Coordinates of N, CA and C in Angstrom, one line a residue:
M23 N 0.9 -1.4 0.0 CA 0.0 -0.1 -0.1 C 0.8 1.0 0.0
T24 N 0.6 2.3 -0.9 CA 1.3 3.3 -1.0 C 1.1 4.2 0.1
A25 N 2.3 5.4 0.5 CA 1.8 6.3 1.4 C 0.8 7.2 0.8
Y26 N 0.5 7.6 -0.5 CA -0.8 8.1 -0.8 C -1.9 7.6 -0.1
E27 N -2.1 6.1 -0.5 CA -3.4 6.0 0.2 C -3.4 5.9 1.7
T28 N -2.3 5.6 2.4 CA -2.3 5.5 4.0 C -2.3 6.7 4.7
C29 N -2.0 8.0 3.6 CA -1.8 9.2 4.3 C -2.7 10.4 3.2
P30 N -3.7 10.3 3.6 CA -4.3 11.2 2.5 C -4.7 12.3 2.8
S31 N -4.9 13.3 1.8 CA -5.4 14.8 2.5 C -6.3 15.2 3.6
W32 N -7.5 14.2 3.4 CA -8.4 14.4 4.0 C -8.0 13.7 5.8
A33 N -7.1 12.9 5.8 CA -6.7 12.3 7.3 C -6.8 13.3 8.4
P34 N -6.6 14.4 8.6 CA -6.6 15.5 9.7 C -7.8 15.7 10.0
I35 N -8.7 15.2 9.1 CA -10.2 16.0 9.3 C -10.6 14.8 10.6
L36 N -10.2 13.6 10.7 CA -10.6 12.5 11.2 C -10.0 12.8 12.9
G37 N -8.5 13.5 12.7 CA -8.2 14.0 14.4 C -8.9 15.0 14.8
Y38 N -9.2 15.9 13.9 CA -10.1 17.3 14.3 C -11.3 17.1 15.0
M39 N -11.9 15.7 14.1 CA -13.6 15.4 14.6 C -13.7 15.2 15.9
G40 N -12.2 14.0 16.1 CA -12.0 13.5 17.5 C -12.0 14.1 18.6
A41 N -11.4 15.1 18.5 CA -10.9 16.6 19.2 C -12.0 17.4 20.0
A42 N -12.9 17.8 18.4 CA -14.1 18.2 18.6 C -15.2 17.6 19.5
F43 N -15.4 16.5 19.3 CA -16.4 15.8 19.7 C -16.1 15.5 21.2
C44 N -14.8 15.3 21.5 CA -14.5 14.8 22.8 C -14.8 16.0 23.6
I45 N -14.4 17.4 23.4 CA -14.6 18.4 24.2 C -15.9 18.7 24.3
I46 N -16.9 18.5 23.2 CA -18.0 18.8 23.3 C -19.3 18.1 23.9
T47 N -19.0 17.2 23.5 CA -19.8 15.7 24.6 C -19.2 15.4 26.0
A48 N -18.0 15.9 26.3 CA -17.5 15.8 27.8 C -18.0 17.2 28.4
N49 N -18.3 18.2 28.0 CA -19.0 19.6 28.3 C -20.3 19.4 28.4
W50 N -20.6 18.7 27.7 CA -21.9 18.5 27.6 C -22.6 17.7 29.1
G51 N -22.0 16.7 29.3 CA -22.0 15.7 30.6 C -21.8 16.8 31.6
A52 N -20.8 17.5 31.7 CA -20.4 18.4 32.8 C -21.3 19.5 32.8
A53 N -21.8 19.7 32.1 CA -23.2 20.7 32.2 C -24.4 20.1 32.7
W54 N -24.9 19.1 32.1 CA -25.9 18.4 32.7 C -25.4 18.0 33.8
G55 N -24.5 17.2 34.3 CA -24.5 17.2 35.8 C -24.5 18.4 36.8
T56 N -23.8 19.5 36.4 CA -24.0 20.4 37.1 C -25.1 21.4 37.3
W57 N -26.0 21.1 36.2 CA -27.2 21.7 36.2 C -28.5 20.6 37.2
M58 N -28.3 19.4 36.7 CA -28.9 18.8 37.9 C -28.7 19.1 39.4
S59 N -27.4 18.7 39.1 CA -27.1 18.9 40.9 C -27.0 20.1 41.6
G60 N -27.2 21.3 40.8 CA -27.6 22.6 41.1 C -28.9 22.8 41.7
I61 N -29.8 22.2 40.8 CA -31.2 22.1 41.1 C -30.8 21.7 42.7
G62 N -30.8 20.3 42.6 CA -30.9 19.8 44.2 C -30.3 20.5 45.2
L63 N -28.8 21.0 45.0 CA -28.3 21.8 45.9 C -29.3 23.0 46.2
C64 N -29.8 23.7 45.5 CA -30.9 25.1 45.7 C -31.9 24.6 46.4
S65 N -32.6 23.5 46.0 CA -33.7 23.3 46.7 C -33.3 22.9 48.1
M66 N -32.4 21.8 48.3 CA -32.0 21.9 49.8 C -31.6 22.9 50.3
G67 N -30.8 23.5 49.9 CA -30.3 24.8 50.7 C -31.5 26.0 51.2
V68 N -32.8 25.9 50.6 CA -33.7 26.8 51.4 C -34.3 26.7 52.6
N69 N -33.9 25.0 53.1 CA -34.6 24.7 54.8 C -33.1 24.3 55.3
H70 N -32.4 24.1 54.5 CA -31.0 23.4 55.0 C -29.8 24.0 54.6
P71 N -29.4 25.4 54.7 CA -28.1 26.1 54.2 C -27.0 25.7 54.9
N72 N -27.0 25.1 56.0 CA -25.6 24.6 56.7 C -25.4 23.7 55.7
G73 N -26.0 23.0 55.0 CA -25.2 21.6 54.4 C -25.0 21.7 52.6
I74 N -25.3 23.3 52.3 CA -24.8 23.5 51.1 C -23.3 23.3 50.9
I75 N -22.3 23.6 51.7 CA -20.8 23.4 51.4 C -20.4 21.9 50.9
K76 N -20.8 20.8 51.7 CA -20.4 19.7 51.7 C -21.4 19.0 50.7
N77 N -22.3 19.1 50.3 CA -23.4 19.0 49.4 C -22.4 19.4 47.8
L78 N -21.4 20.2 47.9 CA -20.9 20.7 46.3 C -20.2 19.4 45.9
V79 N -20.2 18.5 46.5 CA -19.3 17.1 45.8 C -19.9 16.9 44.5
A80 N -21.3 16.6 44.2 CA -21.7 16.3 42.8 C -21.3 17.8 41.7
I81 N -21.5 18.8 41.9 CA -21.0 19.7 41.3 C -19.7 19.7 40.7
I82 N -18.5 19.5 42.1 CA -17.4 19.5 41.7 C -16.8 18.2 40.6
M83 N -17.5 17.1 41.0 CA -17.3 15.8 40.4 C -17.9 16.1 38.7
A84 N -18.8 16.5 38.5 CA -19.4 17.0 37.4 C -18.6 17.4 36.8
G85 N -17.9 18.9 37.1 CA -17.2 19.9 36.5 C -15.6 19.0 36.0
V86 N -15.5 18.1 37.1 CA -14.2 17.3 36.5 C -14.4 16.7 35.2
L87 N -15.3 16.1 34.6 CA -15.7 15.4 33.7 C -15.3 16.6 32.4
G88 N -15.3 17.8 32.5 CA -15.2 18.5 31.5 C -13.6 18.4 31.1
I89 N -12.8 18.6 32.3 CA -11.5 18.6 32.4 C -10.9 17.4 31.7
Y90 N -11.6 16.4 32.1 CA -11.0 15.1 31.0 C -10.9 15.4 29.7
G91 N -12.5 15.9 29.3 CA -12.6 16.2 27.8 C -11.6 17.2 27.5
L92 N -11.3 17.9 27.9 CA -10.1 19.3 27.5 C -8.8 18.3 27.3
I93 N -8.3 17.6 28.3 CA -7.2 17.4 28.0 C -6.9 16.2 26.9
V94 N -8.0 15.2 26.7 CA -7.9 14.3 25.6 C -7.7 15.3 24.7
A95 N -8.6 16.4 24.1 CA -8.7 17.1 23.4 C -7.5 17.7 23.0
I96 N -6.9 18.3 23.9 CA -5.9 19.0 23.5 C -4.5 18.0 22.9
I97 N -4.6 17.0 23.6 CA -3.5 15.7 23.3 C -3.5 15.5 21.8
I98 N -5.0 15.3 21.4 CA -5.3 15.1 20.1 C -5.0 15.9 19.2
S99 N -5.4 17.3 19.3 CA -5.1 18.2 18.7 C -3.6 18.6 18.5
G100 N -2.8 18.3 19.3 CA -1.6 18.3 19.1 C -0.9 17.2 18.7
G101 N -1.4 16.2 18.1 CA -0.8 14.9 17.5 C -1.0 15.2 16.2
V102 N -2.2 16.2 15.8 CA -2.6 16.3 14.4 C -1.3 17.4 13.3
S103 N -0.4 16.5 12.5 CA 0.6 17.2 12.2 C 0.3 18.0 10.6
A104 N 0.8 19.1 10.3 CA 0.6 19.7 9.2 C 0.9 18.8 7.6
P105 N 1.0 19.1 6.7 CA 1.4 18.4 5.4 C 2.7 19.5 5.4
K106 N 3.8 18.9 4.8 CA 5.1 19.4 4.8 C 4.9 19.8 3.1
S107 N 5.6 20.8 2.8 CA 5.8 21.0 1.3 C 7.1 20.2 0.7
G108 N 6.4 19.6 -0.3 CA 7.3 18.9 -1.0 C 7.5 17.3 -0.8
S109 N 6.8 16.9 0.5 CA 6.7 15.7 1.0 C 5.6 15.5 0.9
G110 N 4.6 16.0 1.1 CA 3.0 15.7 1.1 C 2.6 15.6 2.7
N111 N 1.5 14.9 2.7 CA 0.9 14.6 4.3 C 1.5 14.0 4.7
T112 N 1.6 14.5 6.3 CA 2.6 13.3 7.4 C 1.6 12.9 8.5
Y113 N -0.1 13.0 7.9 CA -1.0 12.2 9.3 C -1.6 11.3 8.6
S114 N -1.5 10.3 9.1 CA -2.1 9.0 8.2 C -3.5 8.6 8.9
Q115 N -4.1 7.7 7.9 CA -5.3 7.4 8.5 C -5.1 6.7 9.5
F116 N -4.4 5.9 9.8 CA -4.5 4.8 10.9 C -4.3 5.8 12.3
T117 N -3.4 6.9 12.1 CA -3.6 7.9 13.5 C -4.9 8.5 13.6
G118 N -5.3 8.9 12.3 CA -6.2 9.5 12.5 C -7.7 8.8 13.0
W119 N -7.9 7.6 12.5 CA -8.7 6.8 13.1 C -9.0 6.6 14.6
A120 N -7.4 6.4 15.0 CA -7.0 6.0 16.6 C -7.6 7.4 17.5
H121 N -7.1 8.6 16.8 CA -7.8 10.0 17.6 C -9.0 10.2 17.5
L122 N -9.9 9.8 16.5 CA -11.5 9.6 16.4 C -11.9 9.1 17.5
S123 N -11.3 7.3 17.7 CA -12.2 6.8 18.2 C -11.5 7.1 20.0
A124 N -10.4 7.7 20.1 CA -10.1 8.2 21.6 C -11.1 9.4 22.0
G125 N -11.4 10.5 20.9 CA -12.3 11.4 21.4 C -13.7 10.7 21.8
L126 N -14.4 9.7 20.8 CA -15.5 9.2 20.8 C -15.4 8.5 22.2
C127 N -14.5 7.6 22.7 CA -14.5 7.1 24.0 C -14.3 7.8 25.1
C128 N -13.8 8.9 25.3 CA -13.7 9.8 26.4 C -14.7 10.6 26.3
G129 N -15.5 11.4 25.0 CA -16.7 12.2 25.1 C -17.9 11.2 25.3
L130 N -18.0 10.0 24.9 CA -19.2 9.6 25.1 C -19.2 9.0 26.7
S131 N -18.0 8.6 27.2 CA -17.8 8.1 28.8 C -18.3 9.4 29.4
C132 N -17.8 10.4 29.2 CA -18.1 11.7 29.8 C -19.3 12.1 30.1
L133 N -20.2 11.8 29.2 CA -21.5 12.2 28.7 C -22.1 11.3 29.5
A134 N -22.3 10.3 29.7 CA -23.1 9.0 30.5 C -22.6 9.6 31.8
A135 N -21.4 9.5 32.2 CA -20.7 10.0 33.6 C -21.8 11.2 34.2
G136 N -21.8 12.2 33.4 CA -22.6 13.3 33.5 C -23.8 13.1 33.8
Y137 N -24.8 12.4 33.0 CA -26.2 12.4 33.5 C -26.6 11.6 34.7
A138 N -25.2 10.5 34.8 CA -25.2 9.6 36.1 C -25.4 10.4 37.7
T139 N -24.3 11.1 37.2 CA -23.8 12.2 38.4 C -25.0 13.5 38.6
G140 N -25.5 13.9 37.7 CA -26.2 14.8 37.5 C -27.6 14.0 38.5
V141 N -28.1 13.0 37.8 CA -29.6 12.4 38.8 C -29.2 11.8 40.0
A142 N -28.0 11.4 40.3 CA -27.8 10.5 41.7 C -27.3 12.1 42.4
G143 N -26.8 13.2 42.0 CA -26.4 14.4 42.7 C -27.8 15.2 43.4
E144 N -28.7 15.1 42.3 CA -30.0 15.8 42.8 C -31.0 15.3 43.5
Y145 N -31.1 13.8 43.3 CA -31.8 13.1 44.4 C -31.1 12.7 45.5
G146 N -29.9 12.7 45.6 CA -29.2 12.4 46.8 C -28.9 13.5 47.6
I147 N -28.9 14.8 47.1 CA -28.8 16.3 48.0 C -30.1 16.4 48.5
K148 N -31.1 16.2 47.7 CA -32.4 16.6 48.1 C -33.1 15.5 49.2
A149 N -32.5 14.4 49.3 CA -32.7 13.3 50.0 C -32.0 13.5 51.6
T150 N -30.5 13.8 51.3 CA -30.1 14.2 52.6 C -30.7 15.5 53.1
G151 N -31.0 16.5 52.4 CA -31.9 17.6 53.1 C -33.0 17.3 53.7
L152 N -33.5 16.7 52.9 CA -35.3 16.3 53.7 C -34.9 15.4 55.1
R153 N -34.0 14.3 54.7 CA -34.1 13.9 55.9 C -33.4 14.7 57.1
A154 N -32.4 15.5 57.1 CA -32.0 16.5 58.0 C -33.2 17.2 58.4
E155 N -33.8 17.6 57.9 CA -35.1 18.2 58.1 C -36.4 17.7 59.1
L156 N -36.0 16.2 58.8 CA -37.2 15.3 59.6 C -36.5 15.2 60.9
N157 N -35.3 15.1 60.7 CA -34.8 14.9 62.4 C -34.6 16.0 63.3
H158 N -34.7 17.2 62.4 CA -34.9 18.6 63.4 C -36.4 18.6 63.5
A159 N -37.0 18.2 62.6 CA -38.6 18.3 63.3 C -38.7 17.5 64.5
K160 N -38.4 16.5 64.4 CA -38.5 15.2 65.7 C -37.7 15.8 66.6
S161 N -36.5 16.3 67.1 CA -35.9 16.5 67.9 C -36.7 18.0 68.3
S162 N -37.4 19.0 67.7 CA -38.0 20.2 68.1 C -39.4 19.9 68.6
R163 N -40.3 18.8 68.1 CA -41.1 18.6 68.9 C -40.8 17.8 70.3
A164 N -39.8 16.9 70.1 CA -39.2 16.4 71.7 C -39.3 17.4 72.7
M165 N -38.4 18.5 72.4 CA -37.9 19.5 73.1 C -39.1 20.6 73.6
M166 N -40.1 20.4 72.4 CA -41.3 21.4 72.9 C -42.1 20.2 74.0
G167 N -42.2 19.0 73.9 CA -42.9 18.3 74.9 C -42.4 18.4 76.1
M168 N -41.1 18.6 76.3 CA -40.1 18.8 77.5 C -40.5 20.3 78.3
G169 N -41.3 20.8 77.5 CA -41.6 22.6 78.2 C -40.1 23.8 77.5
S170 N -39.4 23.1 76.7 CA -38.2 23.6 76.1 C -38.7 24.5 74.8
N171 N -37.9 25.8 74.9 CA -38.0 26.4 73.8 C -37.3 26.4 72.6
G172 N -37.0 25.1 72.1 CA -36.1 24.9 71.4 C -36.5 24.5 69.9
G173 N -37.7 24.9 69.6 CA -38.3 24.5 68.1 C -37.8 25.5 67.2
G174 N -37.8 25.3 65.8 CA -37.5 26.1 64.9 C -36.3 26.2 64.6
G175 N -35.8 27.4 64.0 CA -34.5 27.6 63.7 C -33.8 26.9 62.8
E176 N -32.4 27.0 62.5 CA -31.6 26.5 61.8 C -31.4 25.1 61.9
I177 N -31.2 24.0 61.0 CA -30.8 22.7 61.3 C -29.7 22.9 61.7
I178 N -29.1 22.4 63.1 CA -27.6 22.0 63.6 C -27.2 20.7 63.7
D179 N -28.2 19.9 64.3 CA -27.7 18.1 64.4 C -28.6 17.8 63.0
E180 N -27.9 17.0 62.1 CA -28.3 16.4 61.2 C -29.0 14.9 61.4
G181 N -28.7 14.6 62.7 CA -29.2 13.2 63.0 C -28.1 12.0 62.0
D182 N -29.1 11.1 62.0 CA -28.6 9.8 60.9 C -28.7 10.4 59.6
A183 N -28.5 11.6 59.2 CA -28.6 12.0 57.5 C -27.5 11.9 57.0
G184 N -26.3 11.7 58.1 CA -24.9 11.8 57.7 C -24.7 10.6 57.3
K185 N -25.8 9.4 57.1 CA -25.4 8.1 56.7 C -25.7 8.2 55.4
L186 N -27.2 9.2 55.1 CA -27.6 9.1 53.9 C -26.5 9.5 52.9
Y187 N -25.6 10.5 53.5 CA -25.2 11.3 52.6 C -23.5 10.3 52.3
I188 N -23.2 10.0 53.0 CA -21.9 8.8 52.8 C -22.4 7.7 51.5
G189 N -23.7 7.4 52.0 CA -24.3 6.8 50.6 C -24.3 7.2 49.5
S190 N -24.6 8.8 49.6 CA -24.8 9.5 48.4 C -23.4 9.5 47.5
V191 N -22.6 10.1 48.2 CA -21.2 10.6 48.1 C -20.8 9.3 47.2
T192 N -20.9 8.0 47.8 CA -20.6 6.4 46.7 C -21.1 6.6 45.6
I193 N -22.1 6.5 45.7 CA -23.1 6.6 44.3 C -22.4 7.8 43.5
L194 N -21.8 8.7 43.8 CA -21.4 9.9 43.1 C -20.1 9.3 42.4
S195 N -19.4 9.0 43.6 CA -17.9 8.4 43.0 C -17.8 7.2 42.0
F196 N -18.9 6.2 42.0 CA -18.9 5.3 41.0 C -19.7 5.6 39.7
S197 N -20.4 6.7 39.9 CA -20.9 7.3 38.2 C -19.8 8.4 37.8
G198 N -18.9 9.2 38.8 CA -17.8 9.7 38.0 C -16.8 9.1 37.4
A199 N -16.6 7.4 37.9 CA -15.6 6.9 37.7 C -16.0 6.0 36.3
I200 N -17.2 6.2 35.8 CA -17.4 6.0 34.1 C -16.8 6.6 33.2
G201 N -16.7 8.1 33.5 CA -15.7 9.3 32.6 C -14.1 8.9 33.1
L202 N -13.5 8.3 34.2 CA -12.4 8.2 34.5 C -12.0 7.1 33.4
Y203 N -13.1 5.8 33.4 CA -12.5 4.8 32.5 C -12.3 5.3 31.1
G204 N -13.3 5.7 30.5 CA -13.0 6.3 29.3 C -12.1 7.1 29.0
F205 N -11.5 8.1 30.0 CA -10.3 8.9 30.1 C -9.5 8.3 29.7
I206 N -9.3 7.1 30.8 CA -7.6 6.3 30.5 C -7.6 5.7 29.6
V207 N -8.9 4.9 29.0 CA -8.7 4.3 27.7 C -8.2 5.3 26.6
A208 N -8.8 6.3 26.6 CA -8.4 7.5 25.4 C -7.0 7.9 25.5
L209 N -6.5 7.9 26.9 CA -5.0 8.3 27.0 C -4.2 7.1 26.5
I210 N -4.6 5.7 26.8 CA -3.9 4.9 26.0 C -4.0 4.7 24.6
I211 N -5.2 4.8 24.2 CA -5.3 5.0 22.4 C -4.0 6.1 22.2
T212 N -4.4 7.0 22.5 CA -3.5 8.2 22.0 C -2.0 8.5 22.0
S213 N -1.5 7.4 23.0 CA -0.2 7.1 23.6 C 0.6 5.7 22.5
S214 N -0.2 5.4 21.8 CA 0.3 3.9 21.2 C 0.9 4.3 20.1
D215 N 1.8 3.4 19.4 CA 2.1 3.6 18.3 C 1.7 4.3 16.9
Y216 N 1.6 5.1 16.2 CA 1.1 5.6 15.0 C 1.8 5.8 13.9
Y217 N 1.0 5.4 12.6 CA 1.9 5.3 11.7 C 2.3 6.5 10.9
A218 N 3.9 6.2 10.5 CA 4.6 7.4 10.0 C 4.3 7.3 8.5
C219 N 4.3 8.5 7.8 CA 4.2 8.4 6.6 C 5.3 8.2 6.1
D220 N 5.6 8.0 4.7 CA 6.9 7.7 4.1 C 6.7 7.7 2.7
F221 N 7.2 8.9 2.1 CA 6.8 9.4 0.7 C 8.0 8.8 0.0
N222 N 8.9 8.2 0.7 CA 10.3 8.1 -0.3 C 10.2 6.9 -0.9

């Protein structure tokens, strides 16, 4: 097979498509996860503002997915070589398809992880806040029954809501791991041997 067949002039479009698809879908997943988790955080923060800071975990994990896509897209775009005058194209089909597959791998994995993180984050945050409110209401009624004036006010002691929070964070960890798996495989693909064009 000649170098003109393995290194056509249209080959670089594969690499650029891989980089573009990677960053677009990874950021799409990050945006989706941030959006859904943000809804849950704002809903919970109305009645339980003390729990806002520690429940930012879902939003942080969703934002990391965009970083995965950014890193892979930079690596792919840096690997696309321009044609040289007098020697023709220097970017092969083999490398182009590898870069496209790496972009698809990382991008789609981060998209799925963003959706999972968003849904798990929204419901996990809401559930943790509702449980803290319920425990606070129970303790307030108990204190009022004993003649104390401790009812109402901000939620200080969450009670057993911390157990629900630990479970929520565990779910988020495995949701975010989906994007990490795609990121690792994409790095392996982009670091593998590439086909060098030889027009001699």
